[in-house]
Amino acid sequence: FVQRACAIMKSSGSSAPAGSAIVWFRKGLRLSDNAALVEASKAGVKHVCPIFVIDPHFGPKYVGINRYNFLLDCLKDLDKQLNKRYRSRLIVLRGKPEEVIGKLLKTGKPLLAAKPSLILWEKDTEPYALKRDNAIIKLAKNSCVEVRMFSGHTLYDVEEALAKNKGKAPTTNNGVGTLVKALGEPAKPLPPPSKLPPLPPSVANAKAYDVPTLKQMGYTASVKPYLVGGETAGLARMATMLKKTSYIRSFKKPQTRSTAFDPPDTTMLSPYFKFGCVSIRDFYW
């Protein structure tokens, strides 16, 4: 019944000729190699709202101050880049994603005058994220909002890789190597879209959706970060490390120390990959 009702709404032509799209950032906190952002730019919508939802599940009780500070750096950098390139911004919402996005999909509130026609995001494979995303997919279906998901956090699409390996994850290095050969070269990274539809005027400058501070998120201690988060810093670090050819040729992981910071024994790129500030496909190619 829901599918039939959605089909009738889409074919009726009674809605505005454009509509709106939501690009939901979770990981993948970057503009480059971001399939969701690229697809939103080509969706023929009037408005695109890039959003990030601060989930109370991840807070001071479970997340250390350095890691959270790195995340806020990532959000600030993403917000700055969206503004510089597209005159857009990152809209930061707070609350359980199922509730915040559920309301957005049903009514458009608090960002839109009507519900969006489309929501897009980069796939996540962690158990908590899978449960959350399945709930959002169900809510979108009930609200007749189209969902588009894209692989981008991992070098290969995890579902495709498992299907290629008869539904089983390889358990040895040789098994991984055999699967990689069967999959072929990873997809090449996508450039950022050249243009992006604007935000709705009502949210373009609303302070309520700014990136919060550590204090606002409940952290009371001071922090002296070793790394600055964000795509800008991550790409700069990657470029610097890739120029160190002698270091790359002589690198031996067993001889590295996790406590070595000045100078570091490793590339220190892992937090940028974890939050998706730097695309693993950019690193590969």
PDB file of C-alpha atoms in Angstrom:
ATOM      1  CA  PHE A   1       0.000   0.000   0.000  1.00  0.00           C
ATOM      2  CA  VAL A   2       2.815   2.421   0.925  1.00  0.00           C
ATOM      3  CA  GLN A   3       4.670   1.748  -2.331  1.00  0.00           C
ATOM      4  CA  ARG A   4       1.501   2.323  -4.358  1.00  0.00           C
ATOM      5  CA  ALA A   5       0.751   5.578  -2.543  1.00  0.00           C
ATOM      6  CA  CYS A   6       4.309   6.811  -3.114  1.00  0.00           C
ATOM      7  CA  ALA A   7       4.084   5.958  -6.802  1.00  0.00           C
ATOM      8  CA  ILE A   8       0.845   7.919  -7.118  1.00  0.00           C
ATOM      9  CA  MET A   9       2.417  10.947  -5.405  1.00  0.00           C
ATOM     10  CA  LYS A  10       5.444  10.863  -7.700  1.00  0.00           C
ATOM     11  CA  SER A  11       3.339  10.591 -10.844  1.00  0.00           C
ATOM     12  CA  SER A  12       0.691  13.114  -9.889  1.00  0.00           C
ATOM     13  CA  GLY A  13       2.801  16.148 -10.774  1.00  0.00           C
ATOM     14  CA  SER A  14       1.085  18.133  -8.025  1.00  0.00           C
ATOM     15  CA  SER A  15       4.246  18.801  -6.058  1.00  0.00           C
ATOM     16  CA  ALA A  16       6.736  21.588  -6.794  1.00  0.00           C
ATOM     17  CA  PRO A  17       8.896  20.884  -9.839  1.00  0.00           C
ATOM     18  CA  ALA A  18      12.085  20.618  -7.814  1.00  0.00           C
ATOM     19  CA  GLY A  19      11.845  19.582  -4.166  1.00  0.00           C
ATOM     20  CA  SER A  20      14.762  19.156  -1.780  1.00  0.00           C
ATOM     21  CA  ALA A  21      17.503  16.636  -1.096  1.00  0.00           C
ATOM     22  CA  ILE A  22      19.178  15.832   2.208  1.00  0.00           C
ATOM     23  CA  VAL A  23      22.839  14.788   2.150  1.00  0.00           C
ATOM     24  CA  TRP A  24      23.412  13.064   5.476  1.00  0.00           C
ATOM     25  CA  PHE A  25      27.079  13.185   6.508  1.00  0.00           C
ATOM     26  CA  ARG A  26      28.168  10.607   9.103  1.00  0.00           C
ATOM     27  CA  LYS A  27      31.629   9.427   8.193  1.00  0.00           C
ATOM     28  CA  GLY A  28      32.772  10.597   4.768  1.00  0.00           C
ATOM     29  CA  LEU A  29      33.358  14.108   6.132  1.00  0.00           C
ATOM     30  CA  ARG A  30      34.784  15.449   2.874  1.00  0.00           C
ATOM     31  CA  LEU A  31      33.849  17.000  -0.462  1.00  0.00           C
ATOM     32  CA  SER A  32      36.165  14.953  -2.682  1.00  0.00           C
ATOM     33  CA  ASP A  33      35.133  11.414  -3.647  1.00  0.00           C
ATOM     34  CA  ASN A  34      31.697  11.893  -2.114  1.00  0.00           C
ATOM     35  CA  ALA A  35      29.175  10.048  -4.279  1.00  0.00           C
ATOM     36  CA  ALA A  36      26.190  11.196  -2.192  1.00  0.00           C
ATOM     37  CA  LEU A  37      27.108  14.853  -2.697  1.00  0.00           C
ATOM     38  CA  VAL A  38      27.758  14.333  -6.416  1.00  0.00           C
ATOM     39  CA  GLU A  39      24.406  12.605  -6.923  1.00  0.00           C
ATOM     40  CA  ALA A  40      22.569  15.293  -4.951  1.00  0.00           C
ATOM     41  CA  SER A  41      24.099  17.946  -7.208  1.00  0.00           C
ATOM     42  CA  LYS A  42      22.629  16.166 -10.246  1.00  0.00           C
ATOM     43  CA  ALA A  43      19.241  15.252  -8.760  1.00  0.00           C
ATOM     44  CA  GLY A  44      17.382  18.233 -10.230  1.00  0.00           C
ATOM     45  CA  VAL A  45      16.244  19.521  -6.844  1.00  0.00           C
ATOM     46  CA  LYS A  46      15.792  23.146  -5.811  1.00  0.00           C
ATOM     47  CA  HIS A  47      17.599  22.832  -2.474  1.00  0.00           C
ATOM     48  CA  VAL A  48      20.315  20.580  -1.046  1.00  0.00           C
ATOM     49  CA  CYS A  49      20.743  20.422   2.733  1.00  0.00           C
ATOM     50  CA  PRO A  50      24.057  18.937   3.925  1.00  0.00           C
ATOM     51  CA  ILE A  51      23.409  17.747   7.489  1.00  0.00           C
ATOM     52  CA  PHE A  52      25.244  16.068  10.362  1.00  0.00           C
ATOM     53  CA  VAL A  53      23.341  14.699  13.349  1.00  0.00           C
ATOM     54  CA  ILE A  54      25.148  14.706  16.690  1.00  0.00           C
ATOM     55  CA  ASP A  55      24.019  11.416  18.198  1.00  0.00           C
ATOM     56  CA  PRO A  56      23.874  11.438  22.036  1.00  0.00           C
ATOM     57  CA  HIS A  57      24.998   7.798  21.916  1.00  0.00           C
ATOM     58  CA  PHE A  58      28.482   9.161  21.192  1.00  0.00           C
ATOM     59  CA  GLY A  59      29.292  11.625  23.975  1.00  0.00           C
ATOM     60  CA  PRO A  60      31.585  12.216  26.968  1.00  0.00           C
ATOM     61  CA  LYS A  61      30.536   8.926  28.552  1.00  0.00           C
ATOM     62  CA  TYR A  62      31.940   6.893  25.658  1.00  0.00           C
ATOM     63  CA  VAL A  63      34.172   9.186  23.584  1.00  0.00           C
ATOM     64  CA  GLY A  64      37.422  10.757  24.799  1.00  0.00           C
ATOM     65  CA  ILE A  65      38.025  14.475  24.490  1.00  0.00           C
ATOM     66  CA  ASN A  66      40.805  14.213  21.875  1.00  0.00           C
ATOM     67  CA  ARG A  67      38.696  12.076  19.566  1.00  0.00           C
ATOM     68  CA  TYR A  68      35.679  14.338  19.955  1.00  0.00           C
ATOM     69  CA  ASN A  69      37.786  17.425  19.343  1.00  0.00           C
ATOM     70  CA  PHE A  70      39.050  15.824  16.138  1.00  0.00           C
ATOM     71  CA  LEU A  71      35.441  15.215  15.047  1.00  0.00           C
ATOM     72  CA  LEU A  72      34.495  18.845  15.703  1.00  0.00           C
ATOM     73  CA  ASP A  73      37.543  19.938  13.681  1.00  0.00           C
ATOM     74  CA  CYS A  74      36.265  17.757  10.831  1.00  0.00           C
ATOM     75  CA  LEU A  75      32.816  19.332  10.996  1.00  0.00           C
ATOM     76  CA  LYS A  76      34.217  22.874  11.083  1.00  0.00           C
ATOM     77  CA  ASP A  77      36.442  22.188   8.098  1.00  0.00           C
ATOM     78  CA  LEU A  78      33.557  20.629   6.144  1.00  0.00           C
ATOM     79  CA  ASP A  79      31.343  23.613   6.969  1.00  0.00           C
ATOM     80  CA  LYS A  80      34.067  26.020   5.821  1.00  0.00           C
ATOM     81  CA  GLN A  81      34.617  24.161   2.553  1.00  0.00           C
ATOM     82  CA  LEU A  82      30.896  23.982   1.759  1.00  0.00           C
ATOM     83  CA  ASN A  83      30.687  27.726   2.278  1.00  0.00           C
ATOM     84  CA  LYS A  84      33.788  28.523   0.249  1.00  0.00           C
ATOM     85  CA  ARG A  85      32.980  26.281  -2.722  1.00  0.00           C
ATOM     86  CA  TYR A  86      29.175  26.407  -2.878  1.00  0.00           C
ATOM     87  CA  ARG A  87      28.061  29.222  -0.560  1.00  0.00           C
ATOM     88  CA  SER A  88      26.392  26.475   1.436  1.00  0.00           C
ATOM     89  CA  ARG A  89      27.017  25.195   4.945  1.00  0.00           C
ATOM     90  CA  LEU A  90      26.889  22.124   7.168  1.00  0.00           C
ATOM     91  CA  ILE A  91      23.671  22.015   9.164  1.00  0.00           C
ATOM     92  CA  VAL A  92      24.370  20.410  12.539  1.00  0.00           C
ATOM     93  CA  LEU A  93      21.363  18.850  14.267  1.00  0.00           C
ATOM     94  CA  ARG A  94      21.278  17.129  17.646  1.00  0.00           C
ATOM     95  CA  GLY A  95      19.384  14.098  18.911  1.00  0.00           C
ATOM     96  CA  LYS A  96      18.783  10.451  18.079  1.00  0.00           C
ATOM     97  CA  PRO A  97      19.035  10.164  14.268  1.00  0.00           C
ATOM     98  CA  GLU A  98      15.865   8.077  14.095  1.00  0.00           C
ATOM     99  CA  GLU A  99      13.932  10.876  15.770  1.00  0.00           C
ATOM    100  CA  VAL A 100      15.616  13.909  14.175  1.00  0.00           C
ATOM    101  CA  ILE A 101      15.720  12.533  10.636  1.00  0.00           C
ATOM    102  CA  GLY A 102      12.386  10.792  11.071  1.00  0.00           C
ATOM    103  CA  LYS A 103      10.726  14.163  11.713  1.00  0.00           C
ATOM    104  CA  LEU A 104      12.622  15.725   8.813  1.00  0.00           C
ATOM    105  CA  LEU A 105      11.480  12.984   6.440  1.00  0.00           C
ATOM    106  CA  LYS A 106       7.864  13.175   7.585  1.00  0.00           C
ATOM    107  CA  THR A 107       7.354  16.940   7.728  1.00  0.00           C
ATOM    108  CA  GLY A 108      10.544  18.691   6.583  1.00  0.00           C
ATOM    109  CA  LYS A 109      10.868  20.351   9.986  1.00  0.00           C
ATOM    110  CA  PRO A 110      12.923  22.087  11.235  1.00  0.00           C
ATOM    111  CA  LEU A 111      14.719  22.787   7.941  1.00  0.00           C
ATOM    112  CA  LEU A 112      12.153  22.644   5.155  1.00  0.00           C
ATOM    113  CA  ALA A 113       8.627  23.838   4.479  1.00  0.00           C
ATOM    114  CA  ALA A 114       7.742  20.345   3.222  1.00  0.00           C
ATOM    115  CA  LYS A 115       9.311  16.907   3.422  1.00  0.00           C
ATOM    116  CA  PRO A 116      12.305  16.266   1.138  1.00  0.00           C
ATOM    117  CA  SER A 117      12.023  14.139  -1.974  1.00  0.00           C
ATOM    118  CA  LEU A 118      15.388  12.457  -1.489  1.00  0.00           C
ATOM    119  CA  ILE A 119      17.952  11.561   1.185  1.00  0.00           C
ATOM    120  CA  LEU A 120      21.457  10.355   0.363  1.00  0.00           C
ATOM    121  CA  TRP A 121      24.318   9.001   2.450  1.00  0.00           C
ATOM    122  CA  GLU A 122      27.521   6.982   2.390  1.00  0.00           C
ATOM    123  CA  LYS A 123      27.163   3.396   3.602  1.00  0.00           C
ATOM    124  CA  ASP A 124      28.485   2.329   6.990  1.00  0.00           C
ATOM    125  CA  THR A 125      29.144  -1.285   7.961  1.00  0.00           C
ATOM    126  CA  GLU A 126      29.325  -1.105  11.768  1.00  0.00           C
ATOM    127  CA  PRO A 127      26.531  -2.913  13.672  1.00  0.00           C
ATOM    128  CA  TYR A 128      25.194   0.229  15.382  1.00  0.00           C
ATOM    129  CA  ALA A 129      25.152   2.097  12.074  1.00  0.00           C
ATOM    130  CA  LEU A 130      23.428  -0.761  10.232  1.00  0.00           C
ATOM    131  CA  LYS A 131      20.631  -0.864  12.800  1.00  0.00           C
ATOM    132  CA  ARG A 132      20.263   2.928  12.672  1.00  0.00           C
ATOM    133  CA  ASP A 133      20.280   3.053   8.877  1.00  0.00           C
ATOM    134  CA  ASN A 134      17.708   0.273   8.539  1.00  0.00           C
ATOM    135  CA  ALA A 135      15.412   2.262  10.832  1.00  0.00           C
ATOM    136  CA  ILE A 136      15.900   5.401   8.697  1.00  0.00           C
ATOM    137  CA  ILE A 137      15.215   3.452   5.495  1.00  0.00           C
ATOM    138  CA  LYS A 138      11.923   2.238   6.951  1.00  0.00           C
ATOM    139  CA  LEU A 139      10.970   5.777   8.020  1.00  0.00           C
ATOM    140  CA  ALA A 140      11.826   7.118   4.566  1.00  0.00           C
ATOM    141  CA  LYS A 141       9.733   4.444   2.893  1.00  0.00           C
ATOM    142  CA  ASN A 142       6.741   5.280   5.103  1.00  0.00           C
ATOM    143  CA  SER A 143       7.160   8.974   4.203  1.00  0.00           C
ATOM    144  CA  CYS A 144       7.602   8.322   0.467  1.00  0.00           C
ATOM    145  CA  VAL A 145      11.127   9.740   0.496  1.00  0.00           C
ATOM    146  CA  GLU A 146      13.643   8.128  -1.852  1.00  0.00           C
ATOM    147  CA  VAL A 147      16.853   6.768  -0.293  1.00  0.00           C
ATOM    148  CA  ARG A 148      20.143   6.507  -2.169  1.00  0.00           C
ATOM    149  CA  MET A 149      23.198   4.943  -0.532  1.00  0.00           C
ATOM    150  CA  PHE A 150      26.749   4.760  -1.831  1.00  0.00           C
ATOM    151  CA  SER A 151      29.899   2.858  -0.958  1.00  0.00           C
ATOM    152  CA  GLY A 152      32.876   5.079  -0.228  1.00  0.00           C
ATOM    153  CA  HIS A 153      34.282   4.509   3.252  1.00  0.00           C
ATOM    154  CA  THR A 154      36.015   1.289   2.238  1.00  0.00           C
ATOM    155  CA  LEU A 155      38.149   0.525  -0.801  1.00  0.00           C
ATOM    156  CA  TYR A 156      35.558  -1.969  -2.054  1.00  0.00           C
ATOM    157  CA  ASP A 157      31.827  -2.228  -1.434  1.00  0.00           C
ATOM    158  CA  VAL A 158      31.637  -4.683   1.467  1.00  0.00           C
ATOM    159  CA  GLU A 159      28.389  -6.286   0.278  1.00  0.00           C
ATOM    160  CA  GLU A 160      29.762  -6.805  -3.228  1.00  0.00           C
ATOM    161  CA  ALA A 161      32.975  -8.264  -1.829  1.00  0.00           C
ATOM    162  CA  LEU A 162      31.076 -10.730   0.364  1.00  0.00           C
ATOM    163  CA  ALA A 163      28.854 -11.745  -2.549  1.00  0.00           C
ATOM    164  CA  LYS A 164      31.944 -12.330  -4.688  1.00  0.00           C
ATOM    165  CA  ASN A 165      33.309 -14.589  -1.934  1.00  0.00           C
ATOM    166  CA  LYS A 166      30.100 -16.658  -1.648  1.00  0.00           C
ATOM    167  CA  GLY A 167      28.866 -14.723   1.375  1.00  0.00           C
ATOM    168  CA  LYS A 168      31.913 -15.407   3.555  1.00  0.00           C
ATOM    169  CA  ALA A 169      34.580 -13.013   4.813  1.00  0.00           C
ATOM    170  CA  PRO A 170      38.142 -14.167   4.063  1.00  0.00           C
ATOM    171  CA  THR A 171      40.017 -15.209   7.190  1.00  0.00           C
ATOM    172  CA  THR A 172      43.620 -15.174   5.912  1.00  0.00           C
ATOM    173  CA  ASN A 173      45.856 -12.724   4.061  1.00  0.00           C
ATOM    174  CA  ASN A 174      45.990 -15.111   1.118  1.00  0.00           C
ATOM    175  CA  GLY A 175      42.203 -15.202   1.086  1.00  0.00           C
ATOM    176  CA  VAL A 176      42.049 -11.401   1.039  1.00  0.00           C
ATOM    177  CA  GLY A 177      44.550 -11.299  -1.811  1.00  0.00           C
ATOM    178  CA  THR A 178      42.558 -13.798  -3.864  1.00  0.00           C
ATOM    179  CA  LEU A 179      39.347 -11.834  -3.318  1.00  0.00           C
ATOM    180  CA  VAL A 180      40.987  -8.550  -4.271  1.00  0.00           C
ATOM    181  CA  LYS A 181      42.231 -10.077  -7.527  1.00  0.00           C
ATOM    182  CA  ALA A 182      38.714 -11.287  -8.276  1.00  0.00           C
ATOM    183  CA  LEU A 183      37.255  -7.842  -7.584  1.00  0.00           C
ATOM    184  CA  GLY A 184      39.749  -5.991  -9.756  1.00  0.00           C
ATOM    185  CA  GLU A 185      40.961  -2.445  -9.259  1.00  0.00           C
ATOM    186  CA  PRO A 186      38.920  -0.235  -6.895  1.00  0.00           C
ATOM    187  CA  ALA A 187      36.807   2.520  -8.400  1.00  0.00           C
ATOM    188  CA  LYS A 188      38.636   5.790  -9.002  1.00  0.00           C
ATOM    189  CA  PRO A 189      37.774   8.710  -6.688  1.00  0.00           C
ATOM    190  CA  LEU A 190      35.172  11.253  -7.766  1.00  0.00           C
ATOM    191  CA  PRO A 191      35.927  14.967  -7.989  1.00  0.00           C
ATOM    192  CA  PRO A 192      33.726  17.308  -5.924  1.00  0.00           C
ATOM    193  CA  PRO A 193      30.648  18.564  -7.773  1.00  0.00           C
ATOM    194  CA  SER A 194      31.215  21.834  -9.611  1.00  0.00           C
ATOM    195  CA  LYS A 195      27.914  23.255  -8.371  1.00  0.00           C
ATOM    196  CA  LEU A 196      25.439  22.527  -5.596  1.00  0.00           C
ATOM    197  CA  PRO A 197      21.832  23.709  -5.298  1.00  0.00           C
ATOM    198  CA  PRO A 198      21.461  26.286  -2.507  1.00  0.00           C
ATOM    199  CA  LEU A 199      20.146  25.884   1.000  1.00  0.00           C
ATOM    200  CA  PRO A 200      16.656  27.058   1.906  1.00  0.00           C
ATOM    201  CA  PRO A 201      17.035  30.755   2.873  1.00  0.00           C
ATOM    202  CA  SER A 202      15.628  30.120   6.349  1.00  0.00           C
ATOM    203  CA  VAL A 203      18.577  27.948   7.418  1.00  0.00           C
ATOM    204  CA  ALA A 204      21.429  29.551   5.478  1.00  0.00           C
ATOM    205  CA  ASN A 205      22.560  31.721   8.393  1.00  0.00           C
ATOM    206  CA  ALA A 206      20.755  30.214  11.380  1.00  0.00           C
ATOM    207  CA  LYS A 207      23.145  30.065  14.353  1.00  0.00           C
ATOM    208  CA  ALA A 208      21.166  27.202  15.863  1.00  0.00           C
ATOM    209  CA  TYR A 209      22.800  24.845  13.357  1.00  0.00           C
ATOM    210  CA  ASP A 210      26.432  25.882  13.900  1.00  0.00           C
ATOM    211  CA  VAL A 211      29.118  23.352  14.820  1.00  0.00           C
ATOM    212  CA  PRO A 212      29.141  23.231  18.646  1.00  0.00           C
ATOM    213  CA  THR A 213      32.111  23.643  20.957  1.00  0.00           C
ATOM    214  CA  LEU A 214      33.560  21.004  23.249  1.00  0.00           C
ATOM    215  CA  LYS A 215      32.049  22.826  26.214  1.00  0.00           C
ATOM    216  CA  GLN A 216      28.604  22.802  24.622  1.00  0.00           C
ATOM    217  CA  MET A 217      28.949  19.052  24.179  1.00  0.00           C
ATOM    218  CA  GLY A 218      29.715  18.491  27.853  1.00  0.00           C
ATOM    219  CA  TYR A 219      33.513  18.334  27.875  1.00  0.00           C
ATOM    220  CA  THR A 220      35.096  20.384  30.661  1.00  0.00           C
ATOM    221  CA  ALA A 221      38.819  19.590  30.368  1.00  0.00           C
ATOM    222  CA  SER A 222      41.175  21.556  28.147  1.00  0.00           C
ATOM    223  CA  VAL A 223      42.752  19.865  25.138  1.00  0.00           C
ATOM    224  CA  LYS A 224      46.020  20.321  23.264  1.00  0.00           C
ATOM    225  CA  PRO A 225      45.485  18.361  20.051  1.00  0.00           C
ATOM    226  CA  TYR A 226      48.418  16.828  18.225  1.00  0.00           C
ATOM    227  CA  LEU A 227      46.424  16.539  14.990  1.00  0.00           C
ATOM    228  CA  VAL A 228      43.947  18.949  13.430  1.00  0.00           C
ATOM    229  CA  GLY A 229      40.930  17.165  11.995  1.00  0.00           C
ATOM    230  CA  GLY A 230      39.312  17.736   8.619  1.00  0.00           C
ATOM    231  CA  GLU A 231      39.784  17.098   4.912  1.00  0.00           C
ATOM    232  CA  THR A 232      42.084  20.101   4.430  1.00  0.00           C
ATOM    233  CA  ALA A 233      44.568  18.921   7.069  1.00  0.00           C
ATOM    234  CA  GLY A 234      44.187  15.268   6.037  1.00  0.00           C
ATOM    235  CA  LEU A 235      44.992  15.887   2.372  1.00  0.00           C
ATOM    236  CA  ALA A 236      47.966  18.029   3.349  1.00  0.00           C
ATOM    237  CA  ARG A 237      49.323  15.273   5.614  1.00  0.00           C
ATOM    238  CA  MET A 238      48.799  12.622   2.945  1.00  0.00           C
ATOM    239  CA  ALA A 239      50.621  14.733   0.351  1.00  0.00           C
ATOM    240  CA  THR A 240      53.519  15.291   2.757  1.00  0.00           C
ATOM    241  CA  MET A 241      53.841  11.609   3.665  1.00  0.00           C
ATOM    242  CA  LEU A 242      53.676  10.415   0.056  1.00  0.00           C
ATOM    243  CA  LYS A 243      56.664  12.602  -0.786  1.00  0.00           C
ATOM    244  CA  LYS A 244      58.800  10.692   1.747  1.00  0.00           C
ATOM    245  CA  THR A 245      59.812   7.932  -0.651  1.00  0.00           C
ATOM    246  CA  SER A 246      62.707   6.608   1.454  1.00  0.00           C
ATOM    247  CA  TYR A 247      60.387   6.338   4.464  1.00  0.00           C
ATOM    248  CA  ILE A 248      57.800   4.459   2.396  1.00  0.00           C
ATOM    249  CA  ARG A 249      60.352   2.025   0.958  1.00  0.00           C
ATOM    250  CA  SER A 250      61.849   1.211   4.373  1.00  0.00           C
ATOM    251  CA  PHE A 251      58.609   1.142   6.391  1.00  0.00           C
ATOM    252  CA  LYS A 252      58.256  -1.922   8.645  1.00  0.00           C
ATOM    253  CA  LYS A 253      55.145  -1.986  10.784  1.00  0.00           C
ATOM    254  CA  PRO A 254      56.551  -4.301  13.502  1.00  0.00           C
ATOM    255  CA  GLN A 255      59.247  -1.717  14.197  1.00  0.00           C
ATOM    256  CA  THR A 256      56.836   1.168  14.801  1.00  0.00           C
ATOM    257  CA  ARG A 257      55.727   2.495  18.187  1.00  0.00           C
ATOM    258  CA  SER A 258      52.240   3.784  18.888  1.00  0.00           C
ATOM    259  CA  THR A 259      53.711   6.175  21.458  1.00  0.00           C
ATOM    260  CA  ALA A 260      56.053   7.879  18.977  1.00  0.00           C
ATOM    261  CA  PHE A 261      54.757  11.332  18.058  1.00  0.00           C
ATOM    262  CA  ASP A 262      57.748  13.595  17.463  1.00  0.00           C
ATOM    263  CA  PRO A 263      58.553  12.412  14.897  1.00  0.00           C
ATOM    264  CA  PRO A 264      55.789   9.832  14.421  1.00  0.00           C
ATOM    265  CA  ASP A 265      56.676   6.292  13.386  1.00  0.00           C
ATOM    266  CA  THR A 266      53.614   6.012  11.128  1.00  0.00           C
ATOM    267  CA  THR A 267      51.802   8.260   8.656  1.00  0.00           C
ATOM    268  CA  MET A 268      49.247   9.341  11.314  1.00  0.00           C
ATOM    269  CA  LEU A 269      46.565   9.142   8.616  1.00  0.00           C
ATOM    270  CA  SER A 270      44.349   6.606  10.389  1.00  0.00           C
ATOM    271  CA  PRO A 271      42.047   9.161  12.126  1.00  0.00           C
ATOM    272  CA  TYR A 272      41.491  10.873   8.771  1.00  0.00           C
ATOM    273  CA  PHE A 273      40.470   7.566   7.211  1.00  0.00           C
ATOM    274  CA  LYS A 274      38.324   6.644  10.215  1.00  0.00           C
ATOM    275  CA  PHE A 275      36.223   9.813   9.942  1.00  0.00           C
ATOM    276  CA  GLY A 276      36.394   9.775   6.161  1.00  0.00           C
ATOM    277  CA  CYS A 277      38.125  13.163   5.899  1.00  0.00           C
ATOM    278  CA  VAL A 278      40.413  11.533   3.370  1.00  0.00           C
ATOM    279  CA  SER A 279      39.091   9.012   0.873  1.00  0.00           C
ATOM    280  CA  ILE A 280      40.791   5.637   0.936  1.00  0.00           C
ATOM    281  CA  ARG A 281      40.403   5.612  -2.860  1.00  0.00           C
ATOM    282  CA  ASP A 282      42.298   8.904  -3.085  1.00  0.00           C
ATOM    283  CA  PHE A 283      45.071   7.307  -1.059  1.00  0.00           C
ATOM    284  CA  TYR A 284      45.089   4.178  -3.261  1.00  0.00           C
ATOM    285  CA  TRP A 285      45.204   6.005  -6.585  1.00  0.00           C
TER     286      TRP A 285
END
